[in-house]
Structures are given as structure tokens and as C-alpha cells.
Amino acid sequence: MTELDRGRVAALAGFAVPVILLVLTVVAFLHDFLEPIGWQGGEYAYTFVWIALGSALAGVAVRTAAPNPWRSIGSGLAWAGATGLVIVVVLVTVFLWALAGWNPA
């Protein structure tokens, strides 16, 4: 396995961990798995945002401060966090658009 291949696998691993956490958060929300401990929609939303924001910030920190093998993991973390934050922005925009009741027709 070459150095480039190791970097790609590390970046994929860094990307996969936050994505799996984000997907598990959405699945838990859709099936209301944490309702027995009192979670409602807001707790799931906060968890999703904090996972996305935390992985983006951790990815940038690891990418800039860590030695070479860890930089690829930081890139994956940063990409996953950025993707999660884009999803949050899109969902908030769609929600606000729906609340405004804007109808172009």
C-alpha cells in the first residue's frame, strides 16, 4: 500500500465516522429511539448541529496541527463537518421558506 493509498483510506475513515454519527442521529430521530429518556426533536437537531460543527472544527485543527498521517483524517473530518453544516443550512432555509408561505405562482 502506497503513501497515497494510506492517505485516501485515512481520509475516508475520517469522513465516515462523523457521517455515520449524523446518519445515526437522523435514524434515531425518525424512529424516536431516545424518547424514553425524554428526547424530542430539538435534542436531535442540536446533536446533529454539534456533530457537524465539532467534526468541521476538529478536522481543521487536526489538518493544521497534526503530523502527516493524521492530516488526511483531518481532511475527512473537515469535509464531513462541512457537508453536515451545508445540510443544516439547507434545511433551515427550506423551513423558513415554508414558514413564510411564499408562493411564486
PDB file of C-alpha atoms in Angstrom:
ATOM      1  CA  MET A   1       0.000   0.000   0.000  1.00  0.00           C
ATOM      2  CA  THR A   2       1.493   3.305  -1.060  1.00  0.00           C
ATOM      3  CA  GLU A   3       1.547   6.515   0.935  1.00  0.00           C
ATOM      4  CA  LEU A   4      -1.153   7.971  -1.328  1.00  0.00           C
ATOM      5  CA  ASP A   5      -3.403   4.960  -0.736  1.00  0.00           C
ATOM      6  CA  ARG A   6      -2.923   5.223   3.023  1.00  0.00           C
ATOM      7  CA  GLY A   7      -3.864   8.892   2.872  1.00  0.00           C
ATOM      8  CA  ARG A   8      -7.028   8.128   0.932  1.00  0.00           C
ATOM      9  CA  VAL A   9      -8.067   5.374   3.336  1.00  0.00           C
ATOM     10  CA  ALA A  10      -7.375   7.670   6.296  1.00  0.00           C
ATOM     11  CA  ALA A  11      -9.412  10.478   4.709  1.00  0.00           C
ATOM     12  CA  LEU A  12     -12.258   8.052   4.056  1.00  0.00           C
ATOM     13  CA  ALA A  13     -12.144   6.892   7.675  1.00  0.00           C
ATOM     14  CA  GLY A  14     -12.115  10.495   8.887  1.00  0.00           C
ATOM     15  CA  PHE A  15     -15.118  11.220   6.677  1.00  0.00           C
ATOM     16  CA  ALA A  16     -17.021   8.040   7.563  1.00  0.00           C
ATOM     17  CA  VAL A  17     -17.037   8.430  11.336  1.00  0.00           C
ATOM     18  CA  PRO A  18     -18.931  11.766  11.505  1.00  0.00           C
ATOM     19  CA  VAL A  19     -21.209  10.734   8.623  1.00  0.00           C
ATOM     20  CA  ILE A  20     -22.162   7.559  10.498  1.00  0.00           C
ATOM     21  CA  LEU A  21     -22.859   9.625  13.624  1.00  0.00           C
ATOM     22  CA  LEU A  22     -25.005  12.053  11.626  1.00  0.00           C
ATOM     23  CA  VAL A  23     -26.943   9.221   9.978  1.00  0.00           C
ATOM     24  CA  LEU A  24     -27.478   7.520  13.337  1.00  0.00           C
ATOM     25  CA  THR A  25     -28.816  10.801  14.721  1.00  0.00           C
ATOM     26  CA  VAL A  26     -31.317  11.083  11.859  1.00  0.00           C
ATOM     27  CA  VAL A  27     -32.379   7.435  12.228  1.00  0.00           C
ATOM     28  CA  ALA A  28     -32.806   7.894  15.983  1.00  0.00           C
ATOM     29  CA  PHE A  29     -34.972  10.959  15.292  1.00  0.00           C
ATOM     30  CA  LEU A  30     -37.111   9.224  12.659  1.00  0.00           C
ATOM     31  CA  HIS A  31     -37.785   6.239  14.911  1.00  0.00           C
ATOM     32  CA  ASP A  32     -37.749   8.232  18.167  1.00  0.00           C
ATOM     33  CA  PHE A  33     -35.308   5.836  19.823  1.00  0.00           C
ATOM     34  CA  LEU A  34     -34.377   8.213  22.636  1.00  0.00           C
ATOM     35  CA  GLU A  35     -37.925   9.157  23.620  1.00  0.00           C
ATOM     36  CA  PRO A  36     -37.754   7.027  26.781  1.00  0.00           C
ATOM     37  CA  ILE A  37     -35.114   9.395  28.186  1.00  0.00           C
ATOM     38  CA  GLY A  38     -37.144  12.469  27.210  1.00  0.00           C
ATOM     39  CA  TRP A  39     -35.589  13.489  23.912  1.00  0.00           C
ATOM     40  CA  GLN A  40     -37.752  15.417  21.477  1.00  0.00           C
ATOM     41  CA  GLY A  41     -36.995  16.959  18.080  1.00  0.00           C
ATOM     42  CA  GLY A  42     -34.842  19.752  19.448  1.00  0.00           C
ATOM     43  CA  GLU A  43     -32.318  17.485  21.114  1.00  0.00           C
ATOM     44  CA  TYR A  44     -31.803  15.561  17.895  1.00  0.00           C
ATOM     45  CA  ALA A  45     -31.353  18.795  15.956  1.00  0.00           C
ATOM     46  CA  TYR A  46     -28.834  20.133  18.471  1.00  0.00           C
ATOM     47  CA  THR A  47     -26.957  16.832  18.363  1.00  0.00           C
ATOM     48  CA  PHE A  48     -26.817  16.928  14.563  1.00  0.00           C
ATOM     49  CA  VAL A  49     -25.542  20.512  14.526  1.00  0.00           C
ATOM     50  CA  TRP A  50     -22.925  19.868  17.227  1.00  0.00           C
ATOM     51  CA  ILE A  51     -21.648  16.743  15.485  1.00  0.00           C
ATOM     52  CA  ALA A  52     -21.343  18.639  12.198  1.00  0.00           C
ATOM     53  CA  LEU A  53     -19.748  21.709  13.763  1.00  0.00           C
ATOM     54  CA  GLY A  54     -17.454  19.679  16.006  1.00  0.00           C
ATOM     55  CA  SER A  55     -16.181  17.487  13.193  1.00  0.00           C
ATOM     56  CA  ALA A  56     -15.568  20.510  10.966  1.00  0.00           C
ATOM     57  CA  LEU A  57     -13.600  22.317  13.659  1.00  0.00           C
ATOM     58  CA  ALA A  58     -11.754  19.169  14.749  1.00  0.00           C
ATOM     59  CA  GLY A  59     -10.905  18.426  11.126  1.00  0.00           C
ATOM     60  CA  VAL A  60      -9.434  21.864  10.572  1.00  0.00           C
ATOM     61  CA  ALA A  61      -7.467  21.636  13.832  1.00  0.00           C
ATOM     62  CA  VAL A  62      -6.116  18.176  13.020  1.00  0.00           C
ATOM     63  CA  ARG A  63      -5.332  19.185   9.447  1.00  0.00           C
ATOM     64  CA  THR A  64      -3.251  22.169  10.543  1.00  0.00           C
ATOM     65  CA  ALA A  65      -1.574  20.891  13.719  1.00  0.00           C
ATOM     66  CA  ALA A  66      -1.110  17.138  13.371  1.00  0.00           C
ATOM     67  CA  PRO A  67       1.765  15.229  11.812  1.00  0.00           C
ATOM     68  CA  ASN A  68       1.456  13.855   8.301  1.00  0.00           C
ATOM     69  CA  PRO A  69      -0.521  10.608   8.737  1.00  0.00           C
ATOM     70  CA  TRP A  70      -3.213  12.413  10.697  1.00  0.00           C
ATOM     71  CA  ARG A  71      -3.680  15.240   8.189  1.00  0.00           C
ATOM     72  CA  SER A  72      -5.692  13.025   5.874  1.00  0.00           C
ATOM     73  CA  ILE A  73      -8.035  12.097   8.714  1.00  0.00           C
ATOM     74  CA  GLY A  74      -8.425  15.807   9.436  1.00  0.00           C
ATOM     75  CA  SER A  75      -9.374  16.413   5.814  1.00  0.00           C
ATOM     76  CA  GLY A  76     -12.065  13.753   6.007  1.00  0.00           C
ATOM     77  CA  LEU A  77     -13.397  15.168   9.256  1.00  0.00           C
ATOM     78  CA  ALA A  78     -13.490  18.675   7.805  1.00  0.00           C
ATOM     79  CA  TRP A  79     -15.319  17.526   4.669  1.00  0.00           C
ATOM     80  CA  ALA A  80     -17.903  15.574   6.666  1.00  0.00           C
ATOM     81  CA  GLY A  81     -18.456  18.516   9.007  1.00  0.00           C
ATOM     82  CA  ALA A  82     -18.800  20.935   6.125  1.00  0.00           C
ATOM     83  CA  THR A  83     -21.287  18.615   4.435  1.00  0.00           C
ATOM     84  CA  GLY A  84     -23.312  18.378   7.643  1.00  0.00           C
ATOM     85  CA  LEU A  85     -23.314  22.143   8.048  1.00  0.00           C
ATOM     86  CA  VAL A  86     -24.473  22.599   4.444  1.00  0.00           C
ATOM     87  CA  ILE A  87     -27.330  20.175   5.148  1.00  0.00           C
ATOM     88  CA  VAL A  88     -28.273  22.200   8.242  1.00  0.00           C
ATOM     89  CA  VAL A  89     -28.250  25.475   6.284  1.00  0.00           C
ATOM     90  CA  VAL A  90     -30.386  23.968   3.510  1.00  0.00           C
ATOM     91  CA  LEU A  91     -32.897  22.535   5.988  1.00  0.00           C
ATOM     92  CA  VAL A  92     -33.185  25.824   7.892  1.00  0.00           C
ATOM     93  CA  THR A  93     -33.630  27.711   4.613  1.00  0.00           C
ATOM     94  CA  VAL A  94     -36.363  25.340   3.437  1.00  0.00           C
ATOM     95  CA  PHE A  95     -38.066  25.533   6.831  1.00  0.00           C
ATOM     96  CA  LEU A  96     -38.041  29.335   6.836  1.00  0.00           C
ATOM     97  CA  TRP A  97     -39.234  29.388   3.243  1.00  0.00           C
ATOM     98  CA  ALA A  98     -42.125  27.101   4.189  1.00  0.00           C
ATOM     99  CA  LEU A  99     -42.998  29.276   7.194  1.00  0.00           C
ATOM    100  CA  ALA A 100     -43.030  32.377   5.030  1.00  0.00           C
ATOM    101  CA  GLY A 101     -45.644  30.774   2.813  1.00  0.00           C
ATOM    102  CA  TRP A 102     -44.023  32.170  -0.287  1.00  0.00           C
ATOM    103  CA  ASN A 103     -45.830  31.056  -3.408  1.00  0.00           C
ATOM    104  CA  PRO A 104     -44.289  32.140  -6.717  1.00  0.00           C
ATOM    105  CA  ALA A 105     -47.477  31.374  -8.706  1.00  0.00           C
TER     106      ALA A 105
END
